[in-house]
XYZ file of C-alpha atoms in Angstrom:
237
model
C 3.462 -17.470 172.879
C 1.350 -15.444 174.963
C 1.249 -12.834 172.172
C 0.329 -15.315 169.554
C -2.632 -16.292 172.190
C -3.862 -12.280 172.254
C -4.201 -12.137 168.874
C -5.980 -15.643 168.788
C -8.548 -14.424 171.362
C -9.344 -11.189 169.932
C -9.773 -12.483 166.933
C -12.943 -15.065 168.528
C -13.744 -12.600 170.875
C -14.269 -9.806 167.392
C -16.125 -12.737 165.579
C -18.215 -14.002 168.423
C -18.962 -10.438 168.926
C -20.208 -10.082 164.811
C -22.056 -13.074 165.152
C -25.163 -11.961 167.926
C -24.196 -8.541 166.875
C -27.569 -8.750 164.712
C -29.756 -11.114 167.231
C -28.941 -8.736 170.364
C -29.713 -5.169 167.563
C -33.138 -7.441 166.658
C -34.014 -8.781 170.585
C -33.645 -4.745 171.649
C -35.353 -3.326 168.659
C -38.498 -5.308 169.290
C -38.809 -3.857 172.743
C -39.549 -0.461 169.731
C -42.127 1.583 168.374
C -41.546 1.478 164.876
C -40.628 5.389 164.607
C -38.190 4.075 167.322
C -36.565 1.623 165.056
C -35.115 3.875 162.679
C -33.886 6.620 164.829
C -30.124 8.153 164.670
C -28.068 7.730 166.795
C -28.913 3.833 167.278
C -30.447 3.528 171.152
C -29.751 -0.192 172.524
C -32.140 0.649 175.581
C -35.437 1.474 174.518
C -36.210 4.691 175.422
C -39.699 3.530 175.495
C -40.324 -0.360 176.054
C -43.363 -1.995 174.879
C -44.706 -5.256 174.377
C -47.058 -4.603 172.040
C -44.543 -6.531 169.221
C -45.047 -9.321 170.866
C -49.105 -9.229 171.538
C -49.510 -8.965 167.710
C -46.806 -11.584 166.808
C -48.684 -13.733 169.443
C -51.986 -12.780 169.280
C -53.436 -10.675 166.576
C -50.978 -13.248 163.771
C -50.701 -16.284 161.917
C -47.068 -17.148 163.584
C -48.762 -19.340 166.040
C -50.348 -21.343 163.394
C -46.853 -21.308 161.430
C -45.367 -22.593 164.265
C -47.826 -25.051 165.199
C -47.990 -26.406 161.238
C -43.908 -26.657 161.230
C -44.065 -29.007 164.663
C -46.404 -31.428 163.137
C -45.273 -32.093 159.778
C -41.911 -31.942 161.200
C -42.540 -34.904 163.794
C -44.833 -36.466 161.513
C -41.805 -37.050 159.217
C -39.660 -38.204 161.642
C -42.070 -40.561 162.972
C -42.931 -41.340 159.149
C -38.966 -41.180 157.767
C -37.686 -43.275 160.764
C -39.895 -46.429 160.535
C -39.445 -47.043 156.592
C -35.849 -46.341 157.752
C -35.572 -49.034 160.316
C -37.384 -50.989 158.814
C -34.907 -51.369 155.300
C -32.091 -51.361 156.887
C -32.578 -53.589 159.231
C -33.072 -55.517 156.362
C -29.756 -54.589 154.365
C -27.761 -54.848 157.463
C -28.976 -58.500 158.304
C -30.825 -60.354 154.799
C -27.936 -59.850 152.245
C -29.232 -60.370 148.400
C -28.172 -60.675 145.023
C -28.252 -56.365 144.001
C -28.120 -54.945 147.026
C -25.381 -53.017 146.698
C -26.952 -51.837 143.157
C -30.275 -51.156 144.710
C -28.469 -48.999 147.706
C -26.396 -47.041 145.957
C -29.662 -45.981 143.695
C -31.427 -45.129 146.779
C -28.560 -43.054 148.478
C -28.508 -41.157 144.587
C -31.390 -40.361 144.769
C -30.151 -38.136 147.607
C -28.465 -35.781 144.650
C -31.852 -34.771 142.969
C -32.931 -31.495 143.565
C -36.198 -31.008 144.971
C -36.706 -28.258 142.830
C -36.517 -30.490 139.941
C -38.985 -32.532 141.299
C -41.591 -29.893 141.965
C -43.593 -29.703 138.516
C -44.364 -33.417 138.697
C -44.720 -33.583 143.042
C -47.279 -30.590 142.643
C -48.883 -31.343 139.010
C -49.715 -35.309 141.295
C -50.995 -33.744 144.414
C -52.914 -31.631 142.738
C -55.109 -34.293 141.165
C -54.889 -36.655 144.356
C -56.420 -33.824 146.115
C -53.379 -33.786 148.332
C -52.029 -30.290 147.539
C -52.520 -27.824 150.839
C -52.485 -30.943 153.439
C -49.636 -31.824 155.919
C -49.873 -34.733 154.272
C -48.658 -33.755 150.707
C -45.282 -31.736 152.862
C -44.506 -35.275 154.521
C -45.005 -38.275 152.282
C -42.539 -35.805 150.800
C -39.933 -34.679 153.320
C -39.607 -38.353 154.319
C -39.548 -39.633 150.916
C -36.682 -36.838 150.540
C -35.113 -38.121 154.162
C -35.413 -41.871 153.988
C -32.008 -42.478 151.453
C -30.230 -40.660 154.046
C -31.558 -42.355 157.234
C -31.948 -45.524 155.929
C -28.454 -45.233 155.730
C -27.135 -43.722 158.857
C -29.061 -46.302 160.774
C -27.362 -49.369 158.064
C -24.053 -48.337 159.839
C -25.041 -48.497 163.015
C -26.977 -51.684 162.262
C -24.024 -53.353 160.958
C -21.589 -52.757 163.912
C -23.839 -54.400 166.675
C -22.833 -58.475 166.213
C -24.636 -60.442 164.893
C -24.036 -63.167 168.317
C -26.675 -61.059 170.034
C -29.323 -61.851 166.858
C -28.122 -65.449 167.500
C -28.512 -65.501 171.464
C -31.969 -64.171 170.894
C -33.451 -66.342 168.611
C -32.032 -68.984 170.715
C -35.206 -67.214 173.342
C -37.355 -67.397 170.817
C -37.328 -64.089 169.424
C -38.676 -63.847 166.219
C -36.797 -60.790 163.400
C -38.628 -58.096 164.313
C -38.185 -58.622 167.505
C -34.702 -58.675 167.356
C -35.224 -55.481 165.320
C -36.901 -53.492 168.324
C -35.871 -54.895 171.215
C -32.092 -55.562 170.231
C -30.849 -53.770 167.655
C -32.164 -49.884 168.082
C -32.218 -49.695 171.676
C -28.173 -50.441 170.771
C -28.178 -47.797 167.973
C -30.098 -45.121 169.853
C -26.967 -42.394 168.815
C -27.719 -42.679 165.182
C -31.413 -42.703 165.518
C -30.711 -39.185 168.347
C -28.530 -37.831 164.896
C -30.987 -38.527 162.175
C -34.262 -37.149 164.385
C -31.927 -33.489 164.781
C -30.840 -33.542 160.589
C -34.376 -34.658 159.436
C -36.258 -31.510 162.293
C -34.107 -29.040 160.495
C -33.961 -29.720 156.919
C -37.551 -29.815 157.407
C -37.965 -26.298 159.656
C -35.639 -24.683 157.105
C -36.911 -26.543 154.291
C -38.872 -23.716 152.017
C -39.102 -24.209 148.229
C -41.426 -27.341 148.759
C -43.249 -25.852 151.627
C -43.939 -22.703 149.755
C -44.999 -24.899 145.946
C -47.306 -27.413 148.203
C -49.825 -25.003 150.209
C -51.467 -22.554 149.623
C -53.364 -20.946 153.011
C -52.671 -19.096 155.306
C -54.238 -22.369 158.013
C -50.594 -25.355 155.922
C -47.982 -22.921 155.813
C -45.149 -23.963 157.646
C -43.478 -21.015 159.605
C -40.939 -20.452 156.991
C -43.200 -19.828 154.136
C -44.786 -17.852 156.820
C -42.059 -15.658 157.679
C -41.819 -15.075 154.181
C -45.614 -14.020 153.214
C -45.250 -11.304 155.950
C -47.780 -12.604 158.074
C -48.654 -8.985 160.241
C -50.427 -8.325 157.673
C -53.069 -10.872 158.021
C -54.785 -11.103 160.399
C -57.015 -13.903 162.536
C -60.943 -14.093 161.494
C -62.238 -12.693 164.739
């Protein structure tokens, strides 16, 4: 048994070393001059450390703006997505109507549509509406892509809340919206935390739509900005 544990832990340690090696090397290289990075044998500890690379990234490149754009689009998409998904999930959970299952299935099936397949019509329409290369173009597209997922996720949490709480609140004079915001939403905090995390990671890592819907450095997100080699573009004086 001890021998098996030794082998298991050895494999895990090697896997961790393999995973963190690029990050450690990248961190070490960030304090080196360009000529020192390619030296052989490689030096883990910089012989002549410098902070010039950080100065260039923070003050002489577009990276801070790309980072800010991603935060703005990410949090705005979260807000719009959760607002729509909350109302839709509450309606699907508490108000039953004919054909509701079909509507929910069609809504969920839109998740399977590849983003690149809708890219051309979206690009043309946003150009015509004058929204290309704006925050709104990205926020609307990302929110529309994430609403089905968030709606189904929140619906599952709403379904787990007893309807007896709704009845008790109505007896006290609470409206449907009051029940939603004062009872259902607070009791579904775990679902909202999961939805926020998934939506933000999707926006932060998405590339194709952000590349097509932005054309200027002022609007590019961090994924597209790093791809376009931002250090070659300086802020205007």
